[in-house]
Short mmCIF file of N, CA, C and O in Angstrom, two decimals:
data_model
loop_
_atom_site.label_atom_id
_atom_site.label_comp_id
_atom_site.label_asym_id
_atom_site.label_seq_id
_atom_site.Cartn_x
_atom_site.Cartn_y
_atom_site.Cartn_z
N UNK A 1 -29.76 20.43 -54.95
CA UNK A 1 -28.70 19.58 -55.46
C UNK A 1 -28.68 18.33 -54.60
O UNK A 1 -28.54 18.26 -53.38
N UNK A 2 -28.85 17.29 -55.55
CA UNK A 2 -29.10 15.76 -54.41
C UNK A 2 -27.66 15.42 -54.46
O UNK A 2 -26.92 16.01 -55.25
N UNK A 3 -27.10 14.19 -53.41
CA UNK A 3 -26.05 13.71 -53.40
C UNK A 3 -25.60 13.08 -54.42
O UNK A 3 -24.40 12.83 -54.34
N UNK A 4 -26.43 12.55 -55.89
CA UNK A 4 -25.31 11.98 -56.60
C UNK A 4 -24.85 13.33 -57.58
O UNK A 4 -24.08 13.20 -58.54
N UNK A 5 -25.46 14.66 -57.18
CA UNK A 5 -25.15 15.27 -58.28
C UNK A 5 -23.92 16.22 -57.51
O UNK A 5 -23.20 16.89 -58.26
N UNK A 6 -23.67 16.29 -55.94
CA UNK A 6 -22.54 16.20 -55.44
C UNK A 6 -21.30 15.79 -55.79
O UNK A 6 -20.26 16.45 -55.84
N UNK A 7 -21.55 14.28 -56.09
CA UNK A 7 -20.83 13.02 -56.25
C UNK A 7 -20.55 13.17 -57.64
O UNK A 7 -19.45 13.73 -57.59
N UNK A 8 -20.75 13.08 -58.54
CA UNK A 8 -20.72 13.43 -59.74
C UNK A 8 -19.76 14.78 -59.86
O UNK A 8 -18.78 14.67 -60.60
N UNK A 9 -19.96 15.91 -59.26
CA UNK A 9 -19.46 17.07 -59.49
C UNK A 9 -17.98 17.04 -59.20
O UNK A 9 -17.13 17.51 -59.96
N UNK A 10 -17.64 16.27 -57.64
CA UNK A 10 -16.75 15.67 -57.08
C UNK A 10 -15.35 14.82 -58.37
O UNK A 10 -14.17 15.12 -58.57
N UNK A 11 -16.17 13.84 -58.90
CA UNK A 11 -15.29 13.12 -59.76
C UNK A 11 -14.78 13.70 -60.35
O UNK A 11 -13.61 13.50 -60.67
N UNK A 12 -15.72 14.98 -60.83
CA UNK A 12 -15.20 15.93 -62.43
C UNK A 12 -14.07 16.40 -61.40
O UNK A 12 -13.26 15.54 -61.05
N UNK A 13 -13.98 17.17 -61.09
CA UNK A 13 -13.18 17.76 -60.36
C UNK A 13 -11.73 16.93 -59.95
O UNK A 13 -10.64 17.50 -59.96
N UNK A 14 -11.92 15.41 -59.57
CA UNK A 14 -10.82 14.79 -59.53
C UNK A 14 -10.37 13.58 -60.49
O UNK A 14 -9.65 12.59 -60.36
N UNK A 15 -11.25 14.22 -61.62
CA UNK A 15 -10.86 12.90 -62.91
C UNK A 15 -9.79 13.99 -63.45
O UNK A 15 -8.69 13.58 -63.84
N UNK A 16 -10.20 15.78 -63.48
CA UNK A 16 -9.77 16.53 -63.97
C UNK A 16 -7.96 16.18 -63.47
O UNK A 16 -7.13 15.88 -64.32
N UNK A 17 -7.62 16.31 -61.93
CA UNK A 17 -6.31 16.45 -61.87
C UNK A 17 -5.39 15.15 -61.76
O UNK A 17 -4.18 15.13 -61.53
N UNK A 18 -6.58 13.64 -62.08
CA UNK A 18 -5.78 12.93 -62.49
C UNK A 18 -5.83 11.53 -63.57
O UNK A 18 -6.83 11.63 -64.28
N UNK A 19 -5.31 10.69 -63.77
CA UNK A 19 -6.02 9.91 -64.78
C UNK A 19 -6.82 8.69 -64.02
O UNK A 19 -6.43 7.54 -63.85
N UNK A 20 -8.06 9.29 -63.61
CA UNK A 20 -9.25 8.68 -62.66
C UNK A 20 -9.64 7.87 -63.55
O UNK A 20 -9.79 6.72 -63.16
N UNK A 21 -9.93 8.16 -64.97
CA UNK A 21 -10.81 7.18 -66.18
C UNK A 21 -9.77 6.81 -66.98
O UNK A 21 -9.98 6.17 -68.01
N UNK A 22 -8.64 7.13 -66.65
CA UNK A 22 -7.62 5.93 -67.90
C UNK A 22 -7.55 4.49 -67.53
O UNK A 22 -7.80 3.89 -66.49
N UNK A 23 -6.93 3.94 -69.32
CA UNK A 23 -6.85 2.94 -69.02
C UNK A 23 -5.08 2.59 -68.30
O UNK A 23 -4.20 3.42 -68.49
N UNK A 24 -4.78 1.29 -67.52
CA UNK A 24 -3.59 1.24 -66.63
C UNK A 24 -3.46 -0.17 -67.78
O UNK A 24 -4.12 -1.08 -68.29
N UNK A 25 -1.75 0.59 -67.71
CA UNK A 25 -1.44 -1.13 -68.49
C UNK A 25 -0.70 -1.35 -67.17
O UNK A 25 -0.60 -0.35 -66.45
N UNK A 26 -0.16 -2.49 -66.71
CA UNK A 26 0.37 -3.22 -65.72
C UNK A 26 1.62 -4.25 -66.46
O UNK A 26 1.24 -5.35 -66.86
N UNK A 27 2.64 -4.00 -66.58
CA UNK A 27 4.05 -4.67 -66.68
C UNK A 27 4.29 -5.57 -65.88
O UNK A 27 4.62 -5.07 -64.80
N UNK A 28 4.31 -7.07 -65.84
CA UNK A 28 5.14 -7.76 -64.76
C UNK A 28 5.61 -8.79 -65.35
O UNK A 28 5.01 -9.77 -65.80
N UNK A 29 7.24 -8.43 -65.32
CA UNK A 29 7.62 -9.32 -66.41
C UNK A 29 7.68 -8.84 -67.44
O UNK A 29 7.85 -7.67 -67.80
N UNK A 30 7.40 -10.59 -68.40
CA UNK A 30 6.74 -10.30 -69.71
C UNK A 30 5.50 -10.09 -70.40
O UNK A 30 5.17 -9.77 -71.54
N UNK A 31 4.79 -10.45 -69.11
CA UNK A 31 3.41 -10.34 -68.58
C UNK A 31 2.93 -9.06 -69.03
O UNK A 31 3.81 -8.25 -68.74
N UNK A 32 1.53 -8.22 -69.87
CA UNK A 32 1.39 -6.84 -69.95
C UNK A 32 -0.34 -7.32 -69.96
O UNK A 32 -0.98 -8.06 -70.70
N UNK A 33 -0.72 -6.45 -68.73
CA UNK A 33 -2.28 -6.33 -68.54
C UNK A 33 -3.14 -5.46 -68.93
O UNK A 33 -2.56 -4.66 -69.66
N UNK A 34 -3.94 -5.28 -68.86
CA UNK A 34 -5.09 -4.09 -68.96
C UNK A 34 -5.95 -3.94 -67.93
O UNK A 34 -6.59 -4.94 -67.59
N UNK A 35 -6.16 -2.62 -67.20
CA UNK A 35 -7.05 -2.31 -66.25
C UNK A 35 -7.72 -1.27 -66.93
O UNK A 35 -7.41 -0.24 -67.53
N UNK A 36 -8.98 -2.06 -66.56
CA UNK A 36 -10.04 -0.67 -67.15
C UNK A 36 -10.58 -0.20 -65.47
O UNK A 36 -10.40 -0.81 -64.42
N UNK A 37 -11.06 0.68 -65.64
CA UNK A 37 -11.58 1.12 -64.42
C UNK A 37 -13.19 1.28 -64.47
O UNK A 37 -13.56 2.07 -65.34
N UNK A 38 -14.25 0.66 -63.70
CA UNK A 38 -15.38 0.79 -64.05
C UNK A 38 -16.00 1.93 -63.23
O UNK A 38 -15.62 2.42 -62.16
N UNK A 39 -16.68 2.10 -63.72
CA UNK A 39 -17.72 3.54 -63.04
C UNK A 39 -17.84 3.05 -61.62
O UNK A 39 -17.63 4.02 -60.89
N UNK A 40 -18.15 1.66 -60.73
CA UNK A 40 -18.72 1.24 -59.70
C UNK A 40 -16.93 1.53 -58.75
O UNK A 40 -16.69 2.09 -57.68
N UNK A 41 -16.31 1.07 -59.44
CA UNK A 41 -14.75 1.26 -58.33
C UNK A 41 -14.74 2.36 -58.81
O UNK A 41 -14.69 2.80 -57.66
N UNK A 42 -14.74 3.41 -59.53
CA UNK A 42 -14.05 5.15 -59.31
C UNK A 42 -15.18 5.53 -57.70
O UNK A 42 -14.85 6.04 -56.63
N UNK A 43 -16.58 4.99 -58.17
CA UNK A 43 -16.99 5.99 -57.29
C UNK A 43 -16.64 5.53 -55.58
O UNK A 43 -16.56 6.16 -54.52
N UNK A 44 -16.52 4.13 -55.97
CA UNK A 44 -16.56 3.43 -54.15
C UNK A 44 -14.55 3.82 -53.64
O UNK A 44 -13.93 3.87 -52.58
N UNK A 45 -14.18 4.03 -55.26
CA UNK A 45 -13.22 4.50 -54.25
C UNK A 45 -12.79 5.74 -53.83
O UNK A 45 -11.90 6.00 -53.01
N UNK A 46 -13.71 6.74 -54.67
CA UNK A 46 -13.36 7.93 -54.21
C UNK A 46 -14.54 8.46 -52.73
O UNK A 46 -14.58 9.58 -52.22
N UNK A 47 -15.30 7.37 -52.37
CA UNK A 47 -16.51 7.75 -51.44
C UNK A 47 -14.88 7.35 -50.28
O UNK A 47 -14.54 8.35 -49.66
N UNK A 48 -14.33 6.59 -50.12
CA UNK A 48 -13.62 5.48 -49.27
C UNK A 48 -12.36 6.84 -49.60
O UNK A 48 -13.36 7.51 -49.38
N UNK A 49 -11.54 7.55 -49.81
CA UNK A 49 -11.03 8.67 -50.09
C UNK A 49 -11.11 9.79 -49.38
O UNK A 49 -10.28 10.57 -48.90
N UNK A 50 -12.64 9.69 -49.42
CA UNK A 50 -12.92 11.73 -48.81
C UNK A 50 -13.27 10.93 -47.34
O UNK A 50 -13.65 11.85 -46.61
N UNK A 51 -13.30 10.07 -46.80
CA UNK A 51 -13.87 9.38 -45.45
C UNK A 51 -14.95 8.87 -45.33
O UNK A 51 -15.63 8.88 -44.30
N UNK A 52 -15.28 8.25 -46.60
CA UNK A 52 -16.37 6.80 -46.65
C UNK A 52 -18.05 7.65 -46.36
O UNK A 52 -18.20 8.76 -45.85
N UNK A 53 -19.20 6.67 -46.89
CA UNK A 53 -20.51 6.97 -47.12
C UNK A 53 -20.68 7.87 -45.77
O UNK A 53 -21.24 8.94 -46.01
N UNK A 54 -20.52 7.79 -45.15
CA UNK A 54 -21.44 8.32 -43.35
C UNK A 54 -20.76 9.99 -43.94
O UNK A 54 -21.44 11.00 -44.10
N UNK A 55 -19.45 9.90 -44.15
CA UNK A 55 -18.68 11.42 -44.36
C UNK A 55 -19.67 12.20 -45.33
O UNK A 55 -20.36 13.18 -45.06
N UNK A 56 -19.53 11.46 -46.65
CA UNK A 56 -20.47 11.98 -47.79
C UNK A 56 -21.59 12.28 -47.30
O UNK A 56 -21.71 13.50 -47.39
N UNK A 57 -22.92 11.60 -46.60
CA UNK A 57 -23.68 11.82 -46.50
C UNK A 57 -24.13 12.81 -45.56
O UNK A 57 -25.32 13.12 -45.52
N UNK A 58 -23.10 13.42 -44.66
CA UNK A 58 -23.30 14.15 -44.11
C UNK A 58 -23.20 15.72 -44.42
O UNK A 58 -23.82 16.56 -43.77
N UNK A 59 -22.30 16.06 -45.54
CA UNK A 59 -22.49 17.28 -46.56
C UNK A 59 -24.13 17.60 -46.85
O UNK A 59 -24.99 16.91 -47.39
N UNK A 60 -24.19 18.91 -46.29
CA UNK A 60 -25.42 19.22 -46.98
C UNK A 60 -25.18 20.72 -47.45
O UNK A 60 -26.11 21.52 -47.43
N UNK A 61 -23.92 21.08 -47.86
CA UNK A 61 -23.95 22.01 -48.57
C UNK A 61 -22.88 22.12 -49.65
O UNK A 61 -21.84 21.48 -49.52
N UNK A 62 -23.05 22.76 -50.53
CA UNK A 62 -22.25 22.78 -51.59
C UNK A 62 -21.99 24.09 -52.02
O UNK A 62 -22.89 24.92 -52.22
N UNK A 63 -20.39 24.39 -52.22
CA UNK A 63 -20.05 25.82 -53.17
C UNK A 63 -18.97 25.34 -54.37
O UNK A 63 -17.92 24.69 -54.30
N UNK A 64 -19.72 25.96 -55.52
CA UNK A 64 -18.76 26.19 -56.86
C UNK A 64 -18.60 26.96 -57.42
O UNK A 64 -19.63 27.38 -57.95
N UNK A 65 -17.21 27.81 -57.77
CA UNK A 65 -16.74 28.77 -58.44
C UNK A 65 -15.87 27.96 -59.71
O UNK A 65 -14.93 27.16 -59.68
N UNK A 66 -16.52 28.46 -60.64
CA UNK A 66 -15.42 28.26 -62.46
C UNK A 66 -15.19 29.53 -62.84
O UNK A 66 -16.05 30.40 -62.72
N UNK A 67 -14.00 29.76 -63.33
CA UNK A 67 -13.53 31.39 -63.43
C UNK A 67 -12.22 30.97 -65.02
O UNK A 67 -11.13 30.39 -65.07
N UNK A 68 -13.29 31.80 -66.30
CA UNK A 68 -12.35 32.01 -67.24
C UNK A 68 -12.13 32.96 -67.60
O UNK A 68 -12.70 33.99 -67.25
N UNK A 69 -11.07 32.87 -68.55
CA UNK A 69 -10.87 34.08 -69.07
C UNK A 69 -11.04 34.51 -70.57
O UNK A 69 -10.63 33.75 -71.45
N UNK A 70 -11.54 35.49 -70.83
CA UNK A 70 -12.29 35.17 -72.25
C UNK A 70 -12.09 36.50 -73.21
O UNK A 70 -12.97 37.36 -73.15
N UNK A 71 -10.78 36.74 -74.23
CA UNK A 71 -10.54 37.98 -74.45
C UNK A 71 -10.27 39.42 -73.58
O UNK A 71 -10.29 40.59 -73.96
N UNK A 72 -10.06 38.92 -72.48
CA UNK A 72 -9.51 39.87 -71.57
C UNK A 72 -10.08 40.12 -70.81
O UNK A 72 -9.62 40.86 -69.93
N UNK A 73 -12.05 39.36 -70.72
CA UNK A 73 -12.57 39.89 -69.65
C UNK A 73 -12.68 38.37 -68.75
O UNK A 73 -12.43 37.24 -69.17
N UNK A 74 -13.19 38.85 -67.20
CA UNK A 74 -12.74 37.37 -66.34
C UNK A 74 -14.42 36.84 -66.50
O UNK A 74 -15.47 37.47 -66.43
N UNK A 75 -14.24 35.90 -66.65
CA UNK A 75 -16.37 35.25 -66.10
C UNK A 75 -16.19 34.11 -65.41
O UNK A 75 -15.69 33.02 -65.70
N UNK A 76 -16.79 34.65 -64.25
CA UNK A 76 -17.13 33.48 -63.33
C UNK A 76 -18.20 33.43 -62.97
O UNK A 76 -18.91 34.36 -62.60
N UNK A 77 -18.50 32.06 -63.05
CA UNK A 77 -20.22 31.31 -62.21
C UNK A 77 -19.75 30.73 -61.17
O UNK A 77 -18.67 30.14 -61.08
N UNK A 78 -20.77 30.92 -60.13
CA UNK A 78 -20.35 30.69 -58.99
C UNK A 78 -21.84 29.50 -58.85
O UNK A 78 -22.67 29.57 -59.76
N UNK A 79 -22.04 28.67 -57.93
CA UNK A 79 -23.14 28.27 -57.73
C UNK A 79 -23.10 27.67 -56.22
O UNK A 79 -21.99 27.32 -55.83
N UNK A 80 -23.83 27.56 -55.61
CA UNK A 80 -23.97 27.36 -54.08
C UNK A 80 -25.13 26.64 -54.16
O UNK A 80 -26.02 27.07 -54.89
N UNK A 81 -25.35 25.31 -53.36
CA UNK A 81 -26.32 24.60 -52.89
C UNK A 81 -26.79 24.19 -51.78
O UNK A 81 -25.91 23.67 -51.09
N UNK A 82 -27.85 24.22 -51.29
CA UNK A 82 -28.29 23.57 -49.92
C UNK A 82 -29.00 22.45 -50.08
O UNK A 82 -30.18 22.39 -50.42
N UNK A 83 -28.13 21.36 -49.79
CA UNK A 83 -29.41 20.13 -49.67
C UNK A 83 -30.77 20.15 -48.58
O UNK A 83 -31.94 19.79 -48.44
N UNK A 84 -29.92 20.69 -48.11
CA UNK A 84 -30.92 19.93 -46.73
C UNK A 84 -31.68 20.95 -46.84
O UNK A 84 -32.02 21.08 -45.66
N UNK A 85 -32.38 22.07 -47.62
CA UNK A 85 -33.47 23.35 -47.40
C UNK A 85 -33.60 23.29 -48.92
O UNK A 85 -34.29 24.17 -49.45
N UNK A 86 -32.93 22.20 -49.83
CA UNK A 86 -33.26 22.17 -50.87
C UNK A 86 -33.29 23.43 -51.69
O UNK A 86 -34.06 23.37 -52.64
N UNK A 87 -32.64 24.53 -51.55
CA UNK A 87 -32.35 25.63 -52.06
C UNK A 87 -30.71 25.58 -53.23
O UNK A 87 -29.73 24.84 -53.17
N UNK A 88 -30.98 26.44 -53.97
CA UNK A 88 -29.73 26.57 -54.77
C UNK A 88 -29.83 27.56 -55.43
O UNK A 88 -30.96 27.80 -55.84
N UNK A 89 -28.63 28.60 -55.81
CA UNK A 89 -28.33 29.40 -56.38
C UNK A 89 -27.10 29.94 -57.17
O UNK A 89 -25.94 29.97 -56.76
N UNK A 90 -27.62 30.40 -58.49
CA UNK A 90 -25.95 30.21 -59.20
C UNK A 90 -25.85 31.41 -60.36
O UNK A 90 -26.62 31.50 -61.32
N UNK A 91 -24.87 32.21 -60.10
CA UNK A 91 -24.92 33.59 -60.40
C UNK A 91 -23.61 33.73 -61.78
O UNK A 91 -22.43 33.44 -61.56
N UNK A 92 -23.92 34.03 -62.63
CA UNK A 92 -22.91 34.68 -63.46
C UNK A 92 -22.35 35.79 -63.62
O UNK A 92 -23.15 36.72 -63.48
N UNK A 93 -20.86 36.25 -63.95
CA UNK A 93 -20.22 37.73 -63.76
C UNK A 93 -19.69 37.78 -64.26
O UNK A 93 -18.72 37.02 -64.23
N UNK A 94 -19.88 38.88 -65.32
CA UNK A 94 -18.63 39.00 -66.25
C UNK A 94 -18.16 40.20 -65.95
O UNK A 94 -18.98 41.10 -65.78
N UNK A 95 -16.36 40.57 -65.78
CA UNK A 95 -15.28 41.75 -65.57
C UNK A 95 -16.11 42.24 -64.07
O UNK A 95 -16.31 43.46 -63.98
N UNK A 96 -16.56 41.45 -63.01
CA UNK A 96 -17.18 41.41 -61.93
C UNK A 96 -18.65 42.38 -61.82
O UNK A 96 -19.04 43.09 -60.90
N UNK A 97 -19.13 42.14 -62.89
CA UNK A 97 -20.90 42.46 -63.16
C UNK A 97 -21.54 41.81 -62.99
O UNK A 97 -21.51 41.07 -63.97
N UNK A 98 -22.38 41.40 -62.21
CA UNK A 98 -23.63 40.13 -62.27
C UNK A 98 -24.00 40.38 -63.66
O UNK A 98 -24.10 41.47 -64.22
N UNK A 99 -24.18 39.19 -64.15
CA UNK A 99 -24.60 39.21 -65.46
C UNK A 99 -26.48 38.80 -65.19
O UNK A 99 -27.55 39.41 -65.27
N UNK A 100 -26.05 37.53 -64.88
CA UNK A 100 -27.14 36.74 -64.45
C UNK A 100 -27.51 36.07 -63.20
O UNK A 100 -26.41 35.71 -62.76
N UNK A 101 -28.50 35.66 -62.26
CA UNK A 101 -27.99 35.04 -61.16
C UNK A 101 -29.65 34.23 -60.75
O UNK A 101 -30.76 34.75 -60.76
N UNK A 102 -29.45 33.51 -60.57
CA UNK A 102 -30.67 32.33 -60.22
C UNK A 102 -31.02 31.75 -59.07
O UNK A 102 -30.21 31.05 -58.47
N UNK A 103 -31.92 31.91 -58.73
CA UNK A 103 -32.11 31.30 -57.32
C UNK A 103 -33.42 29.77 -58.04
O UNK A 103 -34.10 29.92 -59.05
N UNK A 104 -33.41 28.85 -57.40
CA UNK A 104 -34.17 27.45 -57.28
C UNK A 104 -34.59 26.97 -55.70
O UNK A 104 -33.68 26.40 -55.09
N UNK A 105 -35.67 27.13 -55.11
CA UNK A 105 -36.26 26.46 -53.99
C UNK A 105 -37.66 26.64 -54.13
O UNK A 105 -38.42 26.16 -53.29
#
């Protein structure tokens, strides 16, 4: 897993709990604006957020758990990455069974 796919994973995660990609109207006055937000400021400002490029770039590992629920049984994928040994692995479970599970290096 390379860093923009970090970075990328990152946004989802915080577009999810807020409105990262809406559009902002701005009131002043009688004055009414439009802010769009472009792809280049979400990401420089969420790098400037977690403690700027040197912070980011120093992650070289990654863990993700998604956990639904699906007619009563639970499924979660979990996936774990190593940049820096370039390894990754990402396992599926359903009602806590490995269903499936993958290793990549």
């Amino acid at each position: 897993m390379n860093f923009k796919s970090l970075l990328v994973a990152g946004l989802v995660v915080v577009a999810s709990h807020t409105d990262l990609f809406a559009e902002k109207v701005i009131r002043i006055g009688d004055q009414i604006s439009l802010v769009e937000n472009d792809p280049e400021t979400i990401i420089a400002n969420y790098i400037k957020a977690v403690g700027g490029e040197a912070k980011v770039k120093a992650i070289k590992n990654a863990s993700m758990t998604a956990e639904a629920n699906f007619q009563g049984q639970v499924i979660e994928i979990k996936t774990i990455a190593d940049s820096e040994n370039t390894r990754m692995m990402q396992s599926t479970s359903v009602g806590g069974n490995v269903m499936q599970k993958k290793h990549y290096w």
